Coordinates of C-alpha atoms and ligand atoms in Angstrom, one line a residue:
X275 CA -59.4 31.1 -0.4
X276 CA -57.7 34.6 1.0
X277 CA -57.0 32.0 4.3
X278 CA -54.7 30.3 2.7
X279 CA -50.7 31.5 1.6
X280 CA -51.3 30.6 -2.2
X281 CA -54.7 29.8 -4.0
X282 CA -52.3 27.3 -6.2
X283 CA -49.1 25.4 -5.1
X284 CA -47.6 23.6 -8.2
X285 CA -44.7 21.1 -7.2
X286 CA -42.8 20.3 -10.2
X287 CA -41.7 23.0 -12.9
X288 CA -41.8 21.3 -16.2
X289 CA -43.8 21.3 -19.2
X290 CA -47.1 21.0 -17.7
X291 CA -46.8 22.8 -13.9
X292 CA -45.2 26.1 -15.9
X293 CA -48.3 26.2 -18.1
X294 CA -50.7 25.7 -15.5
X295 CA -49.1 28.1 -12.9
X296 CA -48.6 30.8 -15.7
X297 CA -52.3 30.5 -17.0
X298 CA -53.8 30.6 -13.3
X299 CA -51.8 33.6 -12.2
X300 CA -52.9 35.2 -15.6
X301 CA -56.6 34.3 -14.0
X302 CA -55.9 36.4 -11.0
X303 CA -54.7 33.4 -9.1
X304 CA -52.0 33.3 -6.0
X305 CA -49.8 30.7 -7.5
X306 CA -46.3 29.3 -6.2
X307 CA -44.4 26.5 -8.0
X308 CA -41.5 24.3 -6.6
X309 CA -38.9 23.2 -8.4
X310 CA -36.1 20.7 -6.8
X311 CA -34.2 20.0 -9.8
X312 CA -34.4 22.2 -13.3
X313 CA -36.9 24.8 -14.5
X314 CA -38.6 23.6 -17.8
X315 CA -38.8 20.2 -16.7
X316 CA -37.4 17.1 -18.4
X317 CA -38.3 17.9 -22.0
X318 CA -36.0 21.1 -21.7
X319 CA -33.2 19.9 -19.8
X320 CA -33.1 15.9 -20.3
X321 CA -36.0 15.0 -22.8
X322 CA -37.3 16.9 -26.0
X323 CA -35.3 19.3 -26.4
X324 CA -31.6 18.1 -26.3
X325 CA -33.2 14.7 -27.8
X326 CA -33.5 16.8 -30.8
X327 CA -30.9 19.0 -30.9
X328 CA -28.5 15.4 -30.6
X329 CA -30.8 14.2 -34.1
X330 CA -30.1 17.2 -35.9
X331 CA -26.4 16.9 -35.1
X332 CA -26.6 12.6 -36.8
X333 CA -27.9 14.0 -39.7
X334 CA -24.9 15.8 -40.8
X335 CA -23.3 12.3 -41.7
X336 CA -25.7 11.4 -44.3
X337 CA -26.5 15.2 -45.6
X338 CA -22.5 14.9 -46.4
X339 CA -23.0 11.7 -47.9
X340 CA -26.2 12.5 -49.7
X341 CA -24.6 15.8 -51.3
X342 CA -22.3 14.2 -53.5
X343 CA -25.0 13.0 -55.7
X344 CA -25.7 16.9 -56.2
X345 CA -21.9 17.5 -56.9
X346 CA -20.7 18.7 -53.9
X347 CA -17.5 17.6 -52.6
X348 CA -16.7 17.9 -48.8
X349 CA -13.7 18.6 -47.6
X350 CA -12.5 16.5 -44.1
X351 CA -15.3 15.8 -42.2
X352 CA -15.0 15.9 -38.3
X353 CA -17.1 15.6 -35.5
X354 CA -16.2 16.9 -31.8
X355 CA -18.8 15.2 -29.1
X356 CA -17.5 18.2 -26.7
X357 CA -18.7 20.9 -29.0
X358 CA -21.9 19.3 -29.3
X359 CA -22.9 19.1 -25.8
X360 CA -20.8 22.8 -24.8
X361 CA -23.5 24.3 -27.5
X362 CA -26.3 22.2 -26.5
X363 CA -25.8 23.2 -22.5
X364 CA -25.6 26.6 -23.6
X365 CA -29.0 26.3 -25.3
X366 CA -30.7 25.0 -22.6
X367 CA -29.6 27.2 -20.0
X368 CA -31.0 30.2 -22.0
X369 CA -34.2 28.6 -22.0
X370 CA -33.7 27.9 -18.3
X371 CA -33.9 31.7 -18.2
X372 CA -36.9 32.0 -20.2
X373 CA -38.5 29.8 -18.3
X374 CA -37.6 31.5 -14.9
X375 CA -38.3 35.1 -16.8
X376 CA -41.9 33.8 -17.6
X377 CA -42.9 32.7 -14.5
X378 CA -42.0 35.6 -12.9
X379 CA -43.3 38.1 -15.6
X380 CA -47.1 36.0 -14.9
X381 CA -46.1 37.0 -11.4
X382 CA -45.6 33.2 -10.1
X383 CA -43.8 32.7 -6.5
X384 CA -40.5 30.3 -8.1
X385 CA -39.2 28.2 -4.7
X386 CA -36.1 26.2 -5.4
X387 CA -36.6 23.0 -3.3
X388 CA -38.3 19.9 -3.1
X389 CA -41.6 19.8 -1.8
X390 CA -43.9 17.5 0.3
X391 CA -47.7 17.3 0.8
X392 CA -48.1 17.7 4.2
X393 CA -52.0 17.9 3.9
X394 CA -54.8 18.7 1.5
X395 CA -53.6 22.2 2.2
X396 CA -50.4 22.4 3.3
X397 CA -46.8 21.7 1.4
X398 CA -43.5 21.9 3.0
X399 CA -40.5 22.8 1.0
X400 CA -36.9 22.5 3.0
X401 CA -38.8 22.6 6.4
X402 CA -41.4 25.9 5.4
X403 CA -44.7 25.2 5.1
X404 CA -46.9 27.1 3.1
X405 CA -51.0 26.8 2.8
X406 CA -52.6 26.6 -0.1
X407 CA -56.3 26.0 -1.7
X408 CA -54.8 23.9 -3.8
X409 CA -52.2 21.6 -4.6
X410 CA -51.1 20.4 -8.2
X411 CA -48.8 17.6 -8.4
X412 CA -46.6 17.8 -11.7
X413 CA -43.9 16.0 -10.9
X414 CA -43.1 13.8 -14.0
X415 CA -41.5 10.8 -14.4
X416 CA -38.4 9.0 -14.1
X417 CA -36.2 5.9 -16.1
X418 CA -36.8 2.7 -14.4
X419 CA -34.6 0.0 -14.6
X420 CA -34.7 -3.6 -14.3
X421 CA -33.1 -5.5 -11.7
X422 CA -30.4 -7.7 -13.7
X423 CA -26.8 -8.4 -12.9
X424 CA -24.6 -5.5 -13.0
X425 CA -27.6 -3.0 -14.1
X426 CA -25.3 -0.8 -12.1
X427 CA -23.2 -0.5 -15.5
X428 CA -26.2 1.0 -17.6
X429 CA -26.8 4.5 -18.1
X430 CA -30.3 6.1 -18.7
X431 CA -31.3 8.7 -21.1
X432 CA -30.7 11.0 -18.1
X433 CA -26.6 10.3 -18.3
X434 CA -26.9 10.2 -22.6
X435 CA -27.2 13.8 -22.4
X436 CA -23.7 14.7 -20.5
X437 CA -21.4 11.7 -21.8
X438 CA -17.9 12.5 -21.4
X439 CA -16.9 11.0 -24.5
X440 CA -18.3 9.3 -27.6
X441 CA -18.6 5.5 -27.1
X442 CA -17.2 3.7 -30.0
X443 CA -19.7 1.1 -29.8
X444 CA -23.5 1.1 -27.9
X445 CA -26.0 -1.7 -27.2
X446 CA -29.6 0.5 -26.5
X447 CA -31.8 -1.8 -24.9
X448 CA -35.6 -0.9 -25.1
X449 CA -38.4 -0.8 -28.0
X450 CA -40.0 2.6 -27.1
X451 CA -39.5 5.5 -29.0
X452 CA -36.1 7.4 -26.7
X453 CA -34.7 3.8 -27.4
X454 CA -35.2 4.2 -31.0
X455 CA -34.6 7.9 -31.2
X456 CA -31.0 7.1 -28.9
X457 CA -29.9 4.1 -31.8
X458 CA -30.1 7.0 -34.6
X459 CA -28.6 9.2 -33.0
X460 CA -25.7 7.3 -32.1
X461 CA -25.6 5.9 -35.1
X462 CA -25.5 8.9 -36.9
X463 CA -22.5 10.0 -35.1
X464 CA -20.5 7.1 -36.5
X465 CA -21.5 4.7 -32.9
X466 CA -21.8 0.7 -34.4
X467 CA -25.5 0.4 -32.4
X468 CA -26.8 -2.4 -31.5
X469 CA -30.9 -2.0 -30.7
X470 CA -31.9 -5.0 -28.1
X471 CA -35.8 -5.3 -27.5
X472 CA -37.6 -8.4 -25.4
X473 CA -40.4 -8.1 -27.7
X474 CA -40.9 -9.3 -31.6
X475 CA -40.9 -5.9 -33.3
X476 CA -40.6 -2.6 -31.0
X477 CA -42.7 0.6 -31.1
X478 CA -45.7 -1.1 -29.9
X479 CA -49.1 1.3 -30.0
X480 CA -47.8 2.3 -33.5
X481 CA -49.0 1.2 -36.2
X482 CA -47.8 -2.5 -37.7
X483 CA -46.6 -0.8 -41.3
X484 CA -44.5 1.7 -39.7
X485 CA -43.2 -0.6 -36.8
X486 CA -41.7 -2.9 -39.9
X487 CA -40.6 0.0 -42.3
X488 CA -38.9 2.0 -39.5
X489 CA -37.1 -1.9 -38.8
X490 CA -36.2 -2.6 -42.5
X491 CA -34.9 1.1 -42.9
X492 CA -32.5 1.2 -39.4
X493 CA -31.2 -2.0 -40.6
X494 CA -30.6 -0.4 -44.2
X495 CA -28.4 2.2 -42.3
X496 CA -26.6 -0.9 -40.4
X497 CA -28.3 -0.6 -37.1
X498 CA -28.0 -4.2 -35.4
X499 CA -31.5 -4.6 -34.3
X500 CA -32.5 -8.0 -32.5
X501 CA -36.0 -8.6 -31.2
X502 CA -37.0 -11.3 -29.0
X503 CA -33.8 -10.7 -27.2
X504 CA -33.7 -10.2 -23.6
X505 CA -31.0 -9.2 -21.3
X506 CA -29.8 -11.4 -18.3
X507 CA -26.8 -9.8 -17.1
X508 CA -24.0 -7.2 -17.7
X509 CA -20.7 -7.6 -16.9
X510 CA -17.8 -5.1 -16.7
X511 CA -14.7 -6.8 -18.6
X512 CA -10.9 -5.8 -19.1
X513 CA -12.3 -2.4 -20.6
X514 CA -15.8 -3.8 -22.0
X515 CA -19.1 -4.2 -21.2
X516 CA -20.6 -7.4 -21.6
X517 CA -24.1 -7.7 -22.1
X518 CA -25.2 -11.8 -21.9
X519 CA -28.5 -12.5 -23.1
X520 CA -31.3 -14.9 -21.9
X521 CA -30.0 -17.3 -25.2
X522 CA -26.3 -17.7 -24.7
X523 CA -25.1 -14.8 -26.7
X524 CA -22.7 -11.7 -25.6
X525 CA -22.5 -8.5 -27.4
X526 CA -19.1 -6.5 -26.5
X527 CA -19.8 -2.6 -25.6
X528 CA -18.3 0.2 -24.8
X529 CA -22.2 1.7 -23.4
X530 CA -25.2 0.2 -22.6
X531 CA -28.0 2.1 -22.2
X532 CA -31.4 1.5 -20.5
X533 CA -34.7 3.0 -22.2
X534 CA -36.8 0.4 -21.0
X535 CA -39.9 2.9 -19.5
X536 CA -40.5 5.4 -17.4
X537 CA -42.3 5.4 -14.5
X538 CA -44.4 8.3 -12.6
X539 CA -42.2 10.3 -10.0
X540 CA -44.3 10.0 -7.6
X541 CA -43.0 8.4 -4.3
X542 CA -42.1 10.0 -1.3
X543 CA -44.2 12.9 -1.8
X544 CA -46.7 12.5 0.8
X545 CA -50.0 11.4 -1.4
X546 CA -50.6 8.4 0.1
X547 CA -50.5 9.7 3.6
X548 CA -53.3 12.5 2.5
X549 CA -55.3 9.5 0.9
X550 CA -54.8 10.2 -2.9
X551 CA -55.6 7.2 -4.8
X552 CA -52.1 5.5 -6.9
X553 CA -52.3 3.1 -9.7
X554 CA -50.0 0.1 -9.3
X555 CA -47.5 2.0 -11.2
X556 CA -47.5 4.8 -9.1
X557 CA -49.5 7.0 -11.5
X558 CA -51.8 9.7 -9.4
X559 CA -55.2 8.3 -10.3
X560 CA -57.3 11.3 -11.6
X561 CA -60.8 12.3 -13.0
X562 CA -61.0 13.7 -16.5
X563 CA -60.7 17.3 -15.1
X564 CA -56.9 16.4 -13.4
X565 CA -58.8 15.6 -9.7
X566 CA -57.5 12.9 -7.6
X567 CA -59.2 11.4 -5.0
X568 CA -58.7 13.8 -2.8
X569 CA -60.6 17.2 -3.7
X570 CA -57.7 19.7 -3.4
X571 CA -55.0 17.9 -4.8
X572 CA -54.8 17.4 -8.8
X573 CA -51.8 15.9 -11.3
X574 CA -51.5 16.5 -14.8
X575 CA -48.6 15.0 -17.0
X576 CA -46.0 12.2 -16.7
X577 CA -47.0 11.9 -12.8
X578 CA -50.7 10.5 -14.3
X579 CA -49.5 8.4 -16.7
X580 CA -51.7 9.1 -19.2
X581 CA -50.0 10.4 -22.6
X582 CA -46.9 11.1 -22.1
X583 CA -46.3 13.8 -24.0
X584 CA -44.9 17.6 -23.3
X585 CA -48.1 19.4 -25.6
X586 CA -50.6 17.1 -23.7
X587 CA -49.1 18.1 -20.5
X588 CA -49.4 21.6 -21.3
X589 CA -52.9 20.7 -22.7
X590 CA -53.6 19.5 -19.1
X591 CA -52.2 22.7 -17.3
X592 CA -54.4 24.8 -19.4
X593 CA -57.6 23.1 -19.1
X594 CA -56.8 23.1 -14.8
X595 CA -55.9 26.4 -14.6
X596 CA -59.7 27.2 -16.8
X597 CA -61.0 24.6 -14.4
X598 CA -60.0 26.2 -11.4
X599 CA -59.3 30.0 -11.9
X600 CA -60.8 30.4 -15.4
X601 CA -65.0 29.9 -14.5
X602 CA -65.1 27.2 -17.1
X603 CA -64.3 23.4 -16.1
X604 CA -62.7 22.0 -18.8
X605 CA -61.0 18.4 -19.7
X606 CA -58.1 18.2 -21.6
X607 CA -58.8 16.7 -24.9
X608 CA -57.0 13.2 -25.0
X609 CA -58.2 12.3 -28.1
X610 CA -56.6 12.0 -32.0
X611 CA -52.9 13.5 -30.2
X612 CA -50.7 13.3 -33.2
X613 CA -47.1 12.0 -32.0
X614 CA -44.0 11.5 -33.3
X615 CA -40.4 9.5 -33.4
X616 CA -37.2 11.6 -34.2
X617 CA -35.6 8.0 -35.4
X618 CA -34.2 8.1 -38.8
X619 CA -36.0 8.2 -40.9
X620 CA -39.0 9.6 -38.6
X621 CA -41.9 8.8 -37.9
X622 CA -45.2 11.0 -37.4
X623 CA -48.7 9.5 -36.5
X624 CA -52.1 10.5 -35.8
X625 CA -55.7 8.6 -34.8
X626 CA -56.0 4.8 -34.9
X627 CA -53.7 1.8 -36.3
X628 CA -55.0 -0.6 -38.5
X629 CA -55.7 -2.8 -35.7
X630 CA -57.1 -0.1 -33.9
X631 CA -59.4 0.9 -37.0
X632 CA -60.3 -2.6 -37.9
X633 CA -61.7 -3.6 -34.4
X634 CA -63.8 -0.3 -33.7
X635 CA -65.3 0.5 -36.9
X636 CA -64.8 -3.6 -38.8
X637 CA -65.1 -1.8 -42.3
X638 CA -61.8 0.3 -43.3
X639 CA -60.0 1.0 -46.4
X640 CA -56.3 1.2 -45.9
X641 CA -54.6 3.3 -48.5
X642 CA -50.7 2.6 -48.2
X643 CA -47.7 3.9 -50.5
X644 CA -44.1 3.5 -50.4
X645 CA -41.7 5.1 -52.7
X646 CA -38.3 6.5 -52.9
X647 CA -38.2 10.4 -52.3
X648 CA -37.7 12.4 -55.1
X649 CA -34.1 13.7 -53.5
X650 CA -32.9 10.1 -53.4
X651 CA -32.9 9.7 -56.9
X652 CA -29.7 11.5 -57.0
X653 CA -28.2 11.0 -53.7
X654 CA -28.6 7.5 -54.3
X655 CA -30.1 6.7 -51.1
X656 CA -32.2 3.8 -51.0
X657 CA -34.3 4.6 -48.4
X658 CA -38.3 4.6 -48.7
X659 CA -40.7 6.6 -47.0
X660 CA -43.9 4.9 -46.3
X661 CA -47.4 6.4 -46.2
X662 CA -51.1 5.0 -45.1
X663 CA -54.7 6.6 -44.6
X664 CA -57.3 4.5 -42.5
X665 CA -60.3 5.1 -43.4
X666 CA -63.9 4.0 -42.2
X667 CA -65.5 2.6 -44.6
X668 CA -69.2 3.5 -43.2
X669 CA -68.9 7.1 -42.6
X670 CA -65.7 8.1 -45.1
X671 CA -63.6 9.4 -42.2
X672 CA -60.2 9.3 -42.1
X673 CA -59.2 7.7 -38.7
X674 CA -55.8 6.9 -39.0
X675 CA -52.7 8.8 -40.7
X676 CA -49.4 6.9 -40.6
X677 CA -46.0 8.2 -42.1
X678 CA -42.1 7.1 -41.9
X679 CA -39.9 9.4 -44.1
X680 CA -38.4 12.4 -43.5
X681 CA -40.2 15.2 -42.0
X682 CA -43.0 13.2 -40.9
X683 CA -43.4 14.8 -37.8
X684 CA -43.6 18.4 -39.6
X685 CA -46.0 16.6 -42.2
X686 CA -48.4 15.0 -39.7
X687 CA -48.9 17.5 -37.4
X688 CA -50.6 19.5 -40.5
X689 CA -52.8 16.3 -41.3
X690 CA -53.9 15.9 -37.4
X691 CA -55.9 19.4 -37.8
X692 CA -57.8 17.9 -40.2
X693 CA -58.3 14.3 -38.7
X694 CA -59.3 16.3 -35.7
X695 CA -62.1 18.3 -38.0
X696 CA -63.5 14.6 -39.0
X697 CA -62.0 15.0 -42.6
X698 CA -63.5 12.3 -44.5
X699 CA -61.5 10.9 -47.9
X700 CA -63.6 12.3 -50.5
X701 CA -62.3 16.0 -48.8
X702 CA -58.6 14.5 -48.9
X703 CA -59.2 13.5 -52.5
X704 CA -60.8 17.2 -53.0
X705 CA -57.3 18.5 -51.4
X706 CA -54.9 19.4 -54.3
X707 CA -51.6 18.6 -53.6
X708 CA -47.9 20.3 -52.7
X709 CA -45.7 19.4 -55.7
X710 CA -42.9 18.5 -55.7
X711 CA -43.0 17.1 -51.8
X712 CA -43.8 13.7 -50.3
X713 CA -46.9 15.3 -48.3
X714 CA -48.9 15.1 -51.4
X715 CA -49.0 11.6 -51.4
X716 CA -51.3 12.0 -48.5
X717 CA -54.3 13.6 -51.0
X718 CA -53.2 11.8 -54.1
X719 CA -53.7 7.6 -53.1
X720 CA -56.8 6.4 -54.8
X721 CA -56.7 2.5 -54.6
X722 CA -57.5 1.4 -51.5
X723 CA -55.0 -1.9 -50.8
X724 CA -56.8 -5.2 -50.9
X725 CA -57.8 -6.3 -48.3
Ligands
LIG1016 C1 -35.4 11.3 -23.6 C2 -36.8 11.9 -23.7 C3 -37.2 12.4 -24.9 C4 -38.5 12.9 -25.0 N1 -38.9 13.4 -26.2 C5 -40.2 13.9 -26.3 C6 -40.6 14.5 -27.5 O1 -39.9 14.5 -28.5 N2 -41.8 15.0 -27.5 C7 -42.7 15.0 -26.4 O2 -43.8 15.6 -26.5 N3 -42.3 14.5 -25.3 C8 -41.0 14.0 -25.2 N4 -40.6 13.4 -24.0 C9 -41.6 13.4 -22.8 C10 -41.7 14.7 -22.1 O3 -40.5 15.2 -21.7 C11 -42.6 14.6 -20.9 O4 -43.9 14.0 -21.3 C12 -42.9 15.9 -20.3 O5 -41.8 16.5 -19.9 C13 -43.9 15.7 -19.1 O6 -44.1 17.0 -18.5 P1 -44.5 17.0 -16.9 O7 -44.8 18.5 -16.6 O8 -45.4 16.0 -16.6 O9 -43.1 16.6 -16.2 P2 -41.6 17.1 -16.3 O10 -41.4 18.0 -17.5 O11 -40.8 16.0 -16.1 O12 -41.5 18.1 -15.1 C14 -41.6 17.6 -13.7 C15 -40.7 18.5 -12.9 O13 -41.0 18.3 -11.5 C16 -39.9 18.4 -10.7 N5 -40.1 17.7 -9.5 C17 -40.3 16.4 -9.3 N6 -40.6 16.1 -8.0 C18 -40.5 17.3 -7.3 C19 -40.7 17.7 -6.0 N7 -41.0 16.8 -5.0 N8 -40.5 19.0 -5.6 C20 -40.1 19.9 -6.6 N9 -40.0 19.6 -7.9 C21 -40.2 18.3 -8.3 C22 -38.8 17.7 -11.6 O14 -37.5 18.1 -11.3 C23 -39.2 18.3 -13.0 O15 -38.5 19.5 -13.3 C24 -39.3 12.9 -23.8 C25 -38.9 12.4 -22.6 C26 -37.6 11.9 -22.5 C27 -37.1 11.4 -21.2

């Protein structure tokens, strides 16, 4: 490999190429990583990250709300956009430094540019080219957008991040989870949302139960959702934004904002020249150890399309570098990855839906509750958090572990060590519960519904 400049050339700094260059230097490897645009990749600068930082700041509305049950009064309650995002920049600049300071403390080569596979060995960043035994393409992905009449009005989750100023009213168009996470959040800051989705109930791969409680409890807050509706045109109006859709109706905006997919940023980066193999989406196609079809060159993350998902990125870059540097191939483990949506109230999941459950193992017991959180009682909310075990029926595993309600990302990702054990329901019965939390609910349902 000494014939080459770098053992590894990573092209793409984000969530996955910074674990993978890190870990392979740490093996002894020569490792440079190109980065054209920010270090940390999307879920640090335009995805995870200020995604959450924007939910935490919604909350404040109802927290104010929710204390008077608990006899607080609040004095005058104002929120200044501009403060949010000056804080929130500030934020992720310093991790911009982390991010730089690790890399270079693993002893990684950092080159700011955009690079191009020149061949299986060879990638050019603003006209150097540098050899390399191999190449890893981590390039992510990007919002795609639908070609409508005036799509040019739209804004992506890319532009949500640096608004000027707070819309008064927003029509998010999409059924995925940054569509949903984008309606609380701008609902939460006091934005009249509208939620458009082509489709007859949005979140699809979740399960059904939390797809229609996460609907029933957005429209409890006053979020206009409308399914089945589908967008033919936008049109800029004396100040508005008109969205017309397919069935005759307009909805007057002040934003519209696309979160209608991603797709694999993958184009103009030389791989089809060098022969490696593209789905029709322009995911790199890749073997369960992150090979393409061309020996040197391997993707991990968003630019694979496989779960899309910053910790399964990272999973990828850690099993490539072991693969490659470490003396132990190794295939990142796709399986039971626990996922959640920051909507409000959230959403956590791990392992099968119902459907899922029902077609691979026939047999399953669902165990669902739903009930009013303790702290609602006295803040008078009437929002419900919803809960459900799958469980097959033949072998007692739990397979599925669904939650909407607050915290239920904190509260699943404990539960996914244990799916990922094989926990069966006699040991979640065995399990003596937290109380007072909602969590406990998850060891404490004994009735299985009916089927
Ligand atoms: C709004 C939003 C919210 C999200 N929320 C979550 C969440 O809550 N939880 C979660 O797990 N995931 C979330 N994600 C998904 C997560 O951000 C991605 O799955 C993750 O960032 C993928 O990592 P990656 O390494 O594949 O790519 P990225 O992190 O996108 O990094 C790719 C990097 O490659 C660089 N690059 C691209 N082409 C080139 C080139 N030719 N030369 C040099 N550099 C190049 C890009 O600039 C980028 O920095 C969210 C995404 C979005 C958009």
């Amino acid at each position: 490999m000494a014939a080459y400049d770098f053992d590894l050339f990573t092209i793409g700094a984000g969530s996955g190429g910074v674990r993978a260059s890190r870990v392979s230097s740490a093996y002894g490897a020569r490792v440079a990583v190109a980065e054209e645009r920010y270090l940390g990749g999307t879920c640090v600068n335009a995805g995870c990250i200020p995604k959450k930082l924007f939910v935490y700041a919604s909350h404040f509305f109802d927290d104010f709300e929710d204390s008077a049950g608990f006899g607080w009064t609040v004095g005058e309650r104002k929120f200044e956009w501009p403060a949010l995002l000056r804080n929130k920049d500030a934020e992720i600049e310093r991790l911009g430094r982390v991010y730089a300071g690790l890399l270079d403390d693993a002893g990684v080569t950092r080159i700011e540019g955009r690079a191009r596979i020149v061949d299986p060995h060879t990638v050019e960043v603003d006209g150097r080219r540098m050899t390399t035994g191999n190449i890893l393409v981590a390039t992510g992905s990007w919002p795609s957008l639908p070609r409508i009449d005036g799509i040019e009005h739209a804004i992506t989750s890319n532009e949500a991040f640096h608004l000027e100023r707070l819309p008064r009213r927003a029509v998010v168009v999409g059924g995925g989870y940054i569509a949903v996470e984008f309606a609380g959040i701008f609902h939460g800051l006091g934005v009249d949302v509208v939620e458009l989705y082509r489709g007859p109930l949005f979140l699809r791969g979740f399960d059904d139960d939390v797809r229609a409680t996460l609907a029933e409890e957005m429209r409890r807050k006053g979020i206009d959702l409308r399914f089945d509706a589908r967008v033919a045109k936008i049109e800029k109006r004396a100040g508005d934004l008109v969205v017309h859709l397919e069935d005759g109706s307009a909805i007057a905006s002040d934003l519209v904002l696309y979160a209608t997919g991603r797709d694999p940023l993958t184009a103009d980066l030389g791989l089809e020249a060098v022969g490696v193999a593209m789905n029709d989406r322009g995911a790199v196609v890749v073997d369960g150890y992150s090979r393409s079809s061309v020996p040197s060159i391997w993707a991990i993350g968003d630019a694979t399309d496989r779960i899309n998902l910053t910790p399964v990125a990272i999973a990828e870059g850690m099993a490539l570098a072991k693969t490659l540097f470490g003396g132990e191939a190794t295939q990142a483990d796709h399986a039971d990855v626990p996922s959640a949506v920051f909507s409000q109230p959230a959403v956590g999941s791990v392992g099968l839906t119902e459907a899922e459950a029902r077609q691979r193992y026939g047999a399953v017991d669902i165990y669902r509750s739903r009930f009013r959180a303790l702290k609602n009682t006295l803040s008078g909310r009437g929002e419900r958090t919803m809960m459900k075990l799958i469980v097959d029926r033949a072998s007692d595993r739990v397979v599925g572990c669904h939650m909407v309600g607050p915290e239920a990302g904190e509260i699943i990702q404990g539960f996914a060590v244990a799916l990922k054990c094989g926990a069966t329901k006699v040991q979640f019965d065995a399990t003596i519960g937290i109380h007072p939390t909602s969590a406990e609910e998850f060891v404490t349902m004994r009735t299985p519904v009916a089927d």
